[in-house]
Amino acid sequence: DANRSFFLTGTNGAVPTGTAFVSNEWDAIDGTANGVNTGYTWTTYAERLEAAGVRWMSYQNMPDEWGDNMLGAFRQFRRANIASGYPVSSGGAPGQPYTSTGQALPYHAYDAATDNLNNPLYKGIANTLPGTRPEQYLDAFKRDIREGKLPQVSWINAPSIYCEHPSPSSPVQGAWFIQEVLDALTANPEVWSKTVLIVTYDENDGYFDHVPSPSAPSPDGKGGYAGKTTLAPADLGPEYYTHGKPAGSTKQPAADGRVYGPGPRVPMFVISPWSRGGWVNSQVFDHTSVLRFLEARFGVKEPNISPFRRAVCGDLTSAFNFATPNTETAPVLQGRKDRSQADALRAAQQRLPQIAPPAA
């Protein structure tokens, strides 16, 4: 969750509030009236876009957003959820929502013409990708592209079965979902000509990373620090777990003074007519780099991003060549699979016997 918070707000709370979180808490969207009394309180980047008049949307199927949409952890979005008259709760796959709202499935399908009028934050957590079957999940997104209603900034949260998370999903199913998003975008040349699709992940899945993380100088356990920096000590304050818990939090470990991150590497794809393929960008980026790119594009600053992350991590502009766009037709790769084939492959893999761990 902390990674998702950096991705959507630029921080885990340390910069604007002097409190911070490191463990998952409040990640599920709570559609109960009592839910507005818990959650984080600092300003998100979606709110800054709204204030600046930049059109945005968070696309997710409710109740099946798999807890990936951190906007639902913030009290302002929880209030918008209740104020909508159509409160939603996250609870895994369709048919398994929280029952406390008393609202039968399917949830109300978000209608921008009416639901956004006096409650603009509702689109951050609403059922913006309505559907009770997998083949319906991206229909609303595709319709917005066809009708020229795609916002300037969109966040897409995959449903559990296509999110690539172990247990509910698999890599091939996540690949199918990305394939569908790309097909929808490239089917409209005008939309695609001014679009970048950024695909990234919230964690490294526990895999070993041989590259040391570009974190702030770390306490060495002897009263000193491993590493050096040219930044002033005051600029490094947001990098260390010395902060108290957010109000109402009960699940955070005791502060230990260690660095928050950046941590192990995660994959990221930057796909656009303006990003030239065939190479790997070696500049250091982190989850706040996407917000930095949006800052560069729209001029809407995110003050939650710490001085250290601004100094060390890039803004993704080096991934683009705005002088020479790539106008080639996207190739159809061998091995392309439709949804049923992707689901069948995952099912076949699940039937395989477990690999025995090596003997001690």
mmCIF file of C-alpha atoms in Angstrom:
data_model
loop_
_atom_site.group_PDB
_atom_site.id
_atom_site.type_symbol
_atom_site.label_atom_id
_atom_site.label_comp_id
_atom_site.label_asym_id
_atom_site.label_seq_id
_atom_site.Cartn_x
_atom_site.Cartn_y
_atom_site.Cartn_z
ATOM 1 C CA ASP A 1 0.000 0.000 0.000
ATOM 2 C CA ALA A 2 2.819 2.440 0.732
ATOM 3 C CA ASN A 3 4.040 2.050 -2.856
ATOM 4 C CA ARG A 4 0.535 2.729 -4.155
ATOM 5 C CA SER A 5 0.342 5.809 -1.958
ATOM 6 C CA PHE A 6 3.609 7.152 -3.373
ATOM 7 C CA PHE A 7 2.212 6.390 -6.845
ATOM 8 C CA LEU A 8 -1.039 8.332 -6.298
ATOM 9 C CA THR A 9 -0.043 10.994 -3.770
ATOM 10 C CA GLY A 10 3.763 11.267 -3.829
ATOM 11 C CA THR A 11 4.169 10.200 -0.205
ATOM 12 C CA ASN A 12 3.277 7.783 2.562
ATOM 13 C CA GLY A 13 2.252 10.727 4.704
ATOM 14 C CA ALA A 14 5.614 11.934 5.995
ATOM 15 C CA VAL A 15 5.795 15.190 4.006
ATOM 16 C CA PRO A 16 2.396 16.816 4.546
ATOM 17 C CA THR A 17 1.331 15.326 7.895
ATOM 18 C CA GLY A 18 4.425 14.344 9.845
ATOM 19 C CA THR A 19 2.905 10.877 10.223
ATOM 20 C CA ALA A 20 3.530 7.857 8.023
ATOM 21 C CA PHE A 21 2.444 4.310 7.295
ATOM 22 C CA VAL A 22 4.452 1.322 6.084
ATOM 23 C CA SER A 23 1.991 -1.572 6.474
ATOM 24 C CA ASN A 24 -1.253 -2.256 4.640
ATOM 25 C CA GLU A 25 -4.245 -0.599 6.271
ATOM 26 C CA TRP A 26 -7.520 0.806 4.939
ATOM 27 C CA ASP A 27 -6.773 -0.413 1.408
ATOM 28 C CA ALA A 28 -10.309 -1.738 0.867
ATOM 29 C CA ILE A 29 -12.951 0.769 -0.207
ATOM 30 C CA ASP A 30 -15.506 0.924 2.596
ATOM 31 C CA GLY A 31 -19.049 1.839 1.566
ATOM 32 C CA THR A 32 -20.382 2.197 5.096
ATOM 33 C CA ALA A 33 -21.197 5.489 6.778
ATOM 34 C CA ASN A 34 -18.746 4.600 9.540
ATOM 35 C CA GLY A 35 -15.966 4.214 6.983
ATOM 36 C CA VAL A 36 -15.555 7.983 6.636
ATOM 37 C CA ASN A 37 -14.176 8.121 10.179
ATOM 38 C CA THR A 38 -11.019 6.217 9.253
ATOM 39 C CA GLY A 39 -8.470 6.648 6.497
ATOM 40 C CA TYR A 40 -5.703 8.979 5.402
ATOM 41 C CA THR A 41 -6.294 12.697 5.077
ATOM 42 C CA TRP A 42 -3.612 14.322 2.928
ATOM 43 C CA THR A 43 -4.273 15.603 -0.577
ATOM 44 C CA THR A 44 -4.001 13.186 -3.501
ATOM 45 C CA TYR A 45 -2.804 14.059 -6.985
ATOM 46 C CA ALA A 46 -6.279 13.365 -8.376
ATOM 47 C CA GLU A 47 -7.582 16.211 -6.217
ATOM 48 C CA ARG A 48 -4.858 18.520 -7.497
ATOM 49 C CA LEU A 49 -5.817 17.685 -11.091
ATOM 50 C CA GLU A 50 -9.460 18.376 -10.266
ATOM 51 C CA ALA A 51 -8.591 21.761 -8.772
ATOM 52 C CA ALA A 52 -6.509 22.615 -11.851
ATOM 53 C CA GLY A 53 -9.289 21.693 -14.283
ATOM 54 C CA VAL A 54 -7.465 18.663 -15.709
ATOM 55 C CA ARG A 55 -9.920 15.882 -16.556
ATOM 56 C CA TRP A 56 -9.161 12.571 -14.850
ATOM 57 C CA MET A 57 -10.736 9.221 -14.046
ATOM 58 C CA SER A 58 -9.927 6.113 -12.062
ATOM 59 C CA TYR A 59 -11.193 3.064 -13.935
ATOM 60 C CA GLN A 60 -12.052 0.019 -11.816
ATOM 61 C CA ASN A 61 -14.683 -2.667 -11.544
ATOM 62 C CA MET A 62 -16.514 -2.665 -8.243
ATOM 63 C CA PRO A 63 -16.404 -4.647 -6.096
ATOM 64 C CA ASP A 64 -13.510 -6.352 -7.893
ATOM 65 C CA GLU A 65 -10.639 -3.849 -7.773
ATOM 66 C CA TRP A 66 -8.498 -6.187 -5.620
ATOM 67 C CA GLY A 67 -7.611 -3.410 -3.181
ATOM 68 C CA ASP A 68 -5.291 -1.792 -5.716
ATOM 69 C CA ASN A 69 -6.985 1.618 -5.791
ATOM 70 C CA MET A 70 -5.482 3.518 -2.854
ATOM 71 C CA LEU A 71 -7.855 6.446 -3.340
ATOM 72 C CA GLY A 72 -10.398 4.457 -1.360
ATOM 73 C CA ALA A 73 -8.117 4.676 1.676
ATOM 74 C CA PHE A 74 -8.586 8.453 1.934
ATOM 75 C CA ARG A 75 -11.381 9.990 3.970
ATOM 76 C CA GLN A 76 -12.265 12.576 1.328
ATOM 77 C CA PHE A 77 -12.984 9.808 -1.188
ATOM 78 C CA ARG A 78 -14.873 7.794 1.415
ATOM 79 C CA ARG A 79 -17.085 10.826 2.042
ATOM 80 C CA ALA A 80 -17.650 11.183 -1.703
ATOM 81 C CA ASN A 81 -18.608 7.515 -1.831
ATOM 82 C CA ILE A 82 -21.376 7.992 0.752
ATOM 83 C CA ALA A 83 -22.498 11.326 -0.722
ATOM 84 C CA SER A 84 -23.030 9.722 -4.127
ATOM 85 C CA GLY A 85 -26.081 7.808 -2.970
ATOM 86 C CA TYR A 86 -24.529 4.739 -4.618
ATOM 87 C CA PRO A 87 -21.815 3.674 -2.154
ATOM 88 C CA VAL A 88 -19.535 0.863 -3.247
ATOM 89 C CA SER A 89 -17.330 -1.500 -1.274
ATOM 90 C CA SER A 90 -14.425 -3.585 -2.475
ATOM 91 C CA GLY A 91 -14.563 -7.256 -1.701
ATOM 92 C CA GLY A 92 -12.830 -9.365 -4.300
ATOM 93 C CA ALA A 93 -14.615 -11.003 -7.193
ATOM 94 C CA PRO A 94 -18.175 -10.088 -8.229
ATOM 95 C CA GLY A 95 -20.575 -11.791 -5.887
ATOM 96 C CA GLN A 96 -18.253 -11.379 -2.907
ATOM 97 C CA PRO A 97 -18.642 -7.760 -1.763
ATOM 98 C CA TYR A 98 -18.832 -6.503 1.756
ATOM 99 C CA THR A 99 -22.443 -6.958 2.787
ATOM 100 C CA SER A 100 -22.528 -4.062 5.226
ATOM 101 C CA THR A 101 -23.757 -1.572 2.623
ATOM 102 C CA GLY A 102 -26.899 -3.577 1.993
ATOM 103 C CA GLN A 103 -26.605 -2.743 -1.704
ATOM 104 C CA ALA A 104 -27.267 -5.618 -4.056
ATOM 105 C CA LEU A 105 -24.982 -6.385 -6.958
ATOM 106 C CA PRO A 106 -24.397 -5.247 -9.570
ATOM 107 C CA TYR A 107 -23.322 -1.877 -8.238
ATOM 108 C CA HIS A 108 -24.555 1.311 -9.865
ATOM 109 C CA ALA A 109 -22.687 1.936 -13.121
ATOM 110 C CA TYR A 110 -20.940 5.295 -12.942
ATOM 111 C CA ASP A 111 -22.563 7.954 -15.146
ATOM 112 C CA ALA A 112 -20.309 10.966 -15.722
ATOM 113 C CA ALA A 113 -23.238 13.100 -16.895
ATOM 114 C CA THR A 114 -24.959 12.952 -13.506
ATOM 115 C CA ASP A 115 -22.600 11.482 -10.911
ATOM 116 C CA ASN A 116 -19.801 13.998 -11.496
ATOM 117 C CA LEU A 117 -21.875 17.184 -11.261
ATOM 118 C CA ASN A 118 -21.576 17.934 -7.547
ATOM 119 C CA ASN A 119 -19.341 15.081 -6.418
ATOM 120 C CA PRO A 120 -16.193 15.030 -8.577
ATOM 121 C CA LEU A 121 -14.173 12.748 -6.290
ATOM 122 C CA TYR A 122 -16.697 9.920 -6.636
ATOM 123 C CA LYS A 123 -15.167 8.930 -9.979
ATOM 124 C CA GLY A 124 -12.036 8.008 -8.063
ATOM 125 C CA ILE A 125 -13.690 5.011 -6.407
ATOM 126 C CA ALA A 126 -16.969 4.437 -8.290
ATOM 127 C CA ASN A 127 -17.934 1.470 -10.455
ATOM 128 C CA THR A 128 -16.420 3.045 -13.563
ATOM 129 C CA LEU A 129 -15.814 -0.334 -15.235
ATOM 130 C CA PRO A 130 -19.204 -1.961 -14.634
ATOM 131 C CA GLY A 131 -19.751 -5.566 -15.555
ATOM 132 C CA THR A 132 -20.344 -8.918 -13.934
ATOM 133 C CA ARG A 133 -18.407 -10.981 -16.482
ATOM 134 C CA PRO A 134 -14.729 -10.672 -17.484
ATOM 135 C CA GLU A 135 -15.532 -9.878 -21.110
ATOM 136 C CA GLN A 136 -17.416 -6.756 -19.936
ATOM 137 C CA TYR A 137 -14.717 -5.281 -17.710
ATOM 138 C CA LEU A 138 -13.230 -2.861 -20.264
ATOM 139 C CA ASP A 139 -16.427 -1.962 -22.129
ATOM 140 C CA ALA A 140 -16.790 1.458 -20.474
ATOM 141 C CA PHE A 141 -13.138 2.325 -21.130
ATOM 142 C CA LYS A 142 -13.482 1.338 -24.795
ATOM 143 C CA ARG A 143 -16.699 3.336 -25.095
ATOM 144 C CA ASP A 144 -15.024 6.465 -23.715
ATOM 145 C CA ILE A 145 -12.310 6.116 -26.361
ATOM 146 C CA ARG A 146 -14.821 5.657 -29.191
ATOM 147 C CA GLU A 147 -16.916 8.626 -28.052
ATOM 148 C CA GLY A 148 -13.941 10.937 -27.498
ATOM 149 C CA LYS A 149 -14.518 11.071 -23.739
ATOM 150 C CA LEU A 150 -11.249 9.593 -22.512
ATOM 151 C CA PRO A 151 -9.958 11.907 -19.746
ATOM 152 C CA GLN A 152 -6.581 13.602 -19.945
ATOM 153 C CA VAL A 153 -5.322 11.392 -17.097
ATOM 154 C CA SER A 154 -6.640 7.886 -16.436
ATOM 155 C CA TRP A 155 -5.697 5.326 -13.821
ATOM 156 C CA ILE A 156 -6.754 1.765 -14.690
ATOM 157 C CA ASN A 157 -7.004 -0.821 -11.921
ATOM 158 C CA ALA A 158 -7.239 -4.368 -13.226
ATOM 159 C CA PRO A 159 -9.785 -6.749 -11.667
ATOM 160 C CA SER A 160 -8.415 -9.581 -9.565
ATOM 161 C CA ILE A 161 -8.390 -12.234 -12.291
ATOM 162 C CA TYR A 162 -6.293 -10.016 -14.615
ATOM 163 C CA CYS A 163 -4.106 -8.137 -12.097
ATOM 164 C CA GLU A 164 -1.195 -10.659 -12.237
ATOM 165 C CA HIS A 165 -1.200 -11.027 -8.449
ATOM 166 C CA PRO A 166 -0.425 -14.592 -7.302
ATOM 167 C CA SER A 167 -3.491 -16.651 -6.437
ATOM 168 C CA PRO A 168 -6.273 -14.857 -8.328
ATOM 169 C CA SER A 169 -4.297 -14.168 -11.501
ATOM 170 C CA SER A 170 -1.282 -15.068 -13.638
ATOM 171 C CA PRO A 171 1.154 -13.319 -16.010
ATOM 172 C CA VAL A 172 -0.684 -14.505 -19.128
ATOM 173 C CA GLN A 173 -3.974 -13.094 -17.862
ATOM 174 C CA GLY A 174 -2.361 -9.770 -17.039
ATOM 175 C CA ALA A 175 -0.848 -9.730 -20.523
ATOM 176 C CA TRP A 176 -4.305 -10.255 -22.044
ATOM 177 C CA PHE A 177 -5.685 -7.296 -20.073
ATOM 178 C CA ILE A 178 -2.846 -5.017 -21.211
ATOM 179 C CA GLN A 179 -3.359 -6.272 -24.772
ATOM 180 C CA GLU A 180 -7.025 -5.241 -24.624
ATOM 181 C CA VAL A 181 -6.173 -1.766 -23.337
ATOM 182 C CA LEU A 182 -3.578 -1.287 -26.084
ATOM 183 C CA ASP A 183 -5.931 -2.563 -28.784
ATOM 184 C CA ALA A 184 -8.568 -0.064 -27.673
ATOM 185 C CA LEU A 185 -6.127 2.859 -27.659
ATOM 186 C CA THR A 186 -4.454 2.071 -30.985
ATOM 187 C CA ALA A 187 -7.810 1.495 -32.706
ATOM 188 C CA ASN A 188 -8.339 5.268 -32.589
ATOM 189 C CA PRO A 189 -5.350 6.944 -34.317
ATOM 190 C CA GLU A 190 -6.266 10.414 -33.043
ATOM 191 C CA VAL A 191 -6.376 9.239 -29.438
ATOM 192 C CA TRP A 192 -3.240 7.117 -29.780
ATOM 193 C CA SER A 193 -1.259 9.984 -31.309
ATOM 194 C CA LYS A 194 -1.410 11.871 -28.004
ATOM 195 C CA THR A 195 -1.399 9.007 -25.502
ATOM 196 C CA VAL A 196 1.161 7.267 -23.337
ATOM 197 C CA LEU A 197 0.265 4.026 -21.578
ATOM 198 C CA ILE A 198 2.378 3.466 -18.467
ATOM 199 C CA VAL A 199 2.199 -0.051 -17.047
ATOM 200 C CA THR A 200 3.806 -0.659 -13.689
ATOM 201 C CA TYR A 201 3.504 -2.763 -10.549
ATOM 202 C CA ASP A 202 3.046 -2.054 -6.869
ATOM 203 C CA GLU A 203 5.762 -4.415 -5.624
ATOM 204 C CA ASN A 204 8.578 -6.708 -6.746
ATOM 205 C CA ASP A 205 6.802 -9.895 -5.582
ATOM 206 C CA GLY A 206 9.652 -10.801 -3.243
ATOM 207 C CA TYR A 207 12.135 -11.649 -5.980
ATOM 208 C CA PHE A 208 15.813 -11.071 -5.210
ATOM 209 C CA ASP A 209 17.267 -7.909 -6.732
ATOM 210 C CA HIS A 210 21.055 -7.789 -7.034
ATOM 211 C CA VAL A 211 21.058 -4.011 -7.611
ATOM 212 C CA PRO A 212 21.249 -1.997 -4.362
ATOM 213 C CA SER A 213 18.313 0.355 -3.888
ATOM 214 C CA PRO A 214 19.082 4.068 -4.409
ATOM 215 C CA SER A 215 17.856 4.939 -0.928
ATOM 216 C CA ALA A 216 18.958 7.718 1.384
ATOM 217 C CA PRO A 217 22.008 7.079 3.590
ATOM 218 C CA SER A 218 20.965 4.247 5.886
ATOM 219 C CA PRO A 219 21.623 3.875 9.629
ATOM 220 C CA ASP A 220 24.479 1.400 10.065
ATOM 221 C CA GLY A 221 23.555 0.306 13.588
ATOM 222 C CA LYS A 222 26.666 1.946 15.037
ATOM 223 C CA GLY A 223 25.427 5.505 15.259
ATOM 224 C CA GLY A 224 26.513 6.387 11.738
ATOM 225 C CA TYR A 225 25.183 6.085 8.212
ATOM 226 C CA ALA A 226 26.082 3.993 5.210
ATOM 227 C CA GLY A 227 26.224 6.237 2.176
ATOM 228 C CA LYS A 228 26.400 9.974 1.636
ATOM 229 C CA THR A 229 24.294 12.744 0.152
ATOM 230 C CA THR A 230 24.673 16.403 -0.743
ATOM 231 C CA LEU A 231 21.183 17.219 0.523
ATOM 232 C CA ALA A 232 20.695 19.126 3.756
ATOM 233 C CA PRO A 233 19.625 17.110 6.819
ATOM 234 C CA ALA A 234 16.242 18.871 6.823
ATOM 235 C CA ASP A 235 15.587 17.590 3.304
ATOM 236 C CA LEU A 236 16.210 14.005 4.425
ATOM 237 C CA GLY A 237 13.653 13.990 7.232
ATOM 238 C CA PRO A 238 10.858 12.446 5.119
ATOM 239 C CA GLU A 239 13.084 9.470 4.213
ATOM 240 C CA TYR A 240 13.317 7.836 7.652
ATOM 241 C CA TYR A 241 10.741 5.945 9.661
ATOM 242 C CA THR A 242 10.746 8.269 12.651
ATOM 243 C CA HIS A 243 7.169 9.477 12.233
ATOM 244 C CA GLY A 244 4.104 8.654 14.264
ATOM 245 C CA LYS A 245 1.098 6.730 12.998
ATOM 246 C CA PRO A 246 -1.757 8.396 11.077
ATOM 247 C CA ALA A 247 -4.781 9.214 13.213
ATOM 248 C CA GLY A 248 -6.832 6.093 13.857
ATOM 249 C CA SER A 249 -4.142 3.694 12.643
ATOM 250 C CA THR A 250 -3.696 0.485 14.632
ATOM 251 C CA LYS A 251 -1.586 -1.700 12.331
ATOM 252 C CA GLN A 252 1.732 0.108 11.978
ATOM 253 C CA PRO A 253 4.938 -1.344 13.462
ATOM 254 C CA ALA A 254 7.066 0.692 15.832
ATOM 255 C CA ALA A 255 9.225 3.301 14.117
ATOM 256 C CA ASP A 256 12.775 1.994 13.646
ATOM 257 C CA GLY A 257 14.518 4.948 11.992
ATOM 258 C CA ARG A 258 15.271 3.055 8.799
ATOM 259 C CA VAL A 259 14.747 4.433 5.303
ATOM 260 C CA TYR A 260 11.350 4.106 3.618
ATOM 261 C CA GLY A 261 12.892 3.472 0.236
ATOM 262 C CA PRO A 262 13.103 3.452 -2.727
ATOM 263 C CA GLY A 263 13.177 -0.326 -2.552
ATOM 264 C CA PRO A 264 13.735 -3.202 -4.990
ATOM 265 C CA ARG A 265 13.055 -2.559 -8.659
ATOM 266 C CA VAL A 266 9.690 -3.198 -10.288
ATOM 267 C CA PRO A 267 8.956 -3.413 -14.028
ATOM 268 C CA MET A 268 7.570 -0.476 -15.974
ATOM 269 C CA PHE A 269 6.525 -0.225 -19.618
ATOM 270 C CA VAL A 270 6.239 3.198 -21.270
ATOM 271 C CA ILE A 271 4.234 2.638 -24.448
ATOM 272 C CA SER A 272 3.507 5.520 -26.810
ATOM 273 C CA PRO A 273 4.088 6.777 -30.356
ATOM 274 C CA TRP A 274 6.614 9.066 -28.685
ATOM 275 C CA SER A 275 8.565 6.378 -26.828
ATOM 276 C CA ARG A 276 10.988 4.551 -29.084
ATOM 277 C CA GLY A 277 11.068 0.827 -28.416
ATOM 278 C CA GLY A 278 13.962 -1.579 -28.300
ATOM 279 C CA TRP A 279 15.927 -0.216 -25.383
ATOM 280 C CA VAL A 280 15.948 -0.037 -21.600
ATOM 281 C CA ASN A 281 16.077 3.318 -19.844
ATOM 282 C CA SER A 282 18.789 3.159 -17.179
ATOM 283 C CA GLN A 283 17.806 6.350 -15.361
ATOM 284 C CA VAL A 284 16.583 5.894 -11.780
ATOM 285 C CA PHE A 285 12.817 6.166 -11.394
ATOM 286 C CA ASP A 286 10.394 5.396 -8.591
ATOM 287 C CA HIS A 287 6.628 5.385 -8.100
ATOM 288 C CA THR A 288 6.591 9.190 -7.825
ATOM 289 C CA SER A 289 8.173 9.493 -11.276
ATOM 290 C CA VAL A 290 4.773 9.070 -12.929
ATOM 291 C CA LEU A 291 3.496 12.080 -10.987
ATOM 292 C CA ARG A 292 6.632 13.978 -12.008
ATOM 293 C CA PHE A 293 5.819 13.215 -15.641
ATOM 294 C CA LEU A 294 2.280 14.521 -15.136
ATOM 295 C CA GLU A 295 3.778 17.624 -13.529
ATOM 296 C CA ALA A 296 5.872 18.184 -16.654
ATOM 297 C CA ARG A 297 2.890 17.635 -18.949
ATOM 298 C CA PHE A 298 0.167 19.586 -17.134
ATOM 299 C CA GLY A 299 2.064 21.941 -14.843
ATOM 300 C CA VAL A 300 0.253 20.657 -11.746
ATOM 301 C CA LYS A 301 2.859 20.309 -9.004
ATOM 302 C CA GLU A 302 2.766 17.597 -6.339
ATOM 303 C CA PRO A 303 4.304 19.140 -3.187
ATOM 304 C CA ASN A 304 4.125 15.826 -1.320
ATOM 305 C CA ILE A 305 7.173 14.484 -3.202
ATOM 306 C CA SER A 306 10.248 14.765 -0.995
ATOM 307 C CA PRO A 307 13.424 16.676 -1.962
ATOM 308 C CA PHE A 308 15.435 13.427 -1.919
ATOM 309 C CA ARG A 309 13.163 11.676 -4.415
ATOM 310 C CA ARG A 310 13.158 14.726 -6.664
ATOM 311 C CA ALA A 311 16.960 14.803 -6.574
ATOM 312 C CA VAL A 312 17.515 11.087 -7.174
ATOM 313 C CA CYS A 313 14.588 9.936 -9.338
ATOM 314 C CA GLY A 314 13.701 11.115 -12.836
ATOM 315 C CA ASP A 315 10.438 12.318 -14.359
ATOM 316 C CA LEU A 316 10.249 9.792 -17.243
ATOM 317 C CA THR A 317 10.769 12.429 -19.944
ATOM 318 C CA SER A 318 13.991 10.674 -20.964
ATOM 319 C CA ALA A 319 11.864 7.736 -22.127
ATOM 320 C CA PHE A 320 10.434 9.834 -24.968
ATOM 321 C CA ASN A 321 11.575 11.253 -28.278
ATOM 322 C CA PHE A 322 9.164 14.106 -28.934
ATOM 323 C CA ALA A 323 11.005 15.171 -32.081
ATOM 324 C CA THR A 324 10.548 11.900 -33.969
ATOM 325 C CA PRO A 325 7.403 9.903 -33.236
ATOM 326 C CA ASN A 326 7.179 6.203 -33.967
ATOM 327 C CA THR A 327 4.523 5.975 -36.677
ATOM 328 C CA GLU A 328 5.024 2.308 -37.477
ATOM 329 C CA THR A 329 2.040 -0.004 -37.271
ATOM 330 C CA ALA A 330 2.211 -2.097 -34.129
ATOM 331 C CA PRO A 331 3.111 -5.690 -35.031
ATOM 332 C CA VAL A 332 0.969 -8.669 -34.116
ATOM 333 C CA LEU A 333 3.276 -10.922 -32.136
ATOM 334 C CA GLN A 334 3.246 -14.679 -32.328
ATOM 335 C CA GLY A 335 1.573 -16.360 -29.393
ATOM 336 C CA ARG A 336 -1.154 -13.740 -29.063
ATOM 337 C CA LYS A 337 -4.015 -15.148 -27.005
ATOM 338 C CA ASP A 338 -7.636 -14.217 -26.527
ATOM 339 C CA ARG A 339 -9.244 -14.136 -23.097
ATOM 340 C CA SER A 340 -10.475 -17.714 -23.111
ATOM 341 C CA GLN A 341 -7.037 -18.994 -24.142
ATOM 342 C CA ALA A 342 -5.331 -16.971 -21.406
ATOM 343 C CA ASP A 343 -7.776 -18.255 -18.803
ATOM 344 C CA ALA A 344 -7.342 -21.829 -20.049
ATOM 345 C CA LEU A 345 -3.545 -21.601 -19.855
ATOM 346 C CA ARG A 346 -3.731 -20.371 -16.282
ATOM 347 C CA ALA A 347 -6.136 -23.215 -15.404
ATOM 348 C CA ALA A 348 -3.794 -25.771 -17.004
ATOM 349 C CA GLN A 349 -0.851 -24.401 -15.043
ATOM 350 C CA GLN A 350 -2.795 -24.696 -11.810
ATOM 351 C CA ARG A 351 -3.350 -28.387 -12.437
ATOM 352 C CA LEU A 352 0.381 -29.076 -12.586
ATOM 353 C CA PRO A 353 1.969 -30.627 -9.495
ATOM 354 C CA GLN A 354 3.787 -28.339 -7.098
ATOM 355 C CA ILE A 355 7.573 -28.231 -7.408
ATOM 356 C CA ALA A 356 9.188 -29.838 -4.396
ATOM 357 C CA PRO A 357 11.585 -27.522 -2.546
ATOM 358 C CA PRO A 358 15.212 -28.676 -2.418
ATOM 359 C CA ALA A 359 16.233 -30.724 0.573
ATOM 360 C CA ALA A 360 18.028 -28.895 3.349
#
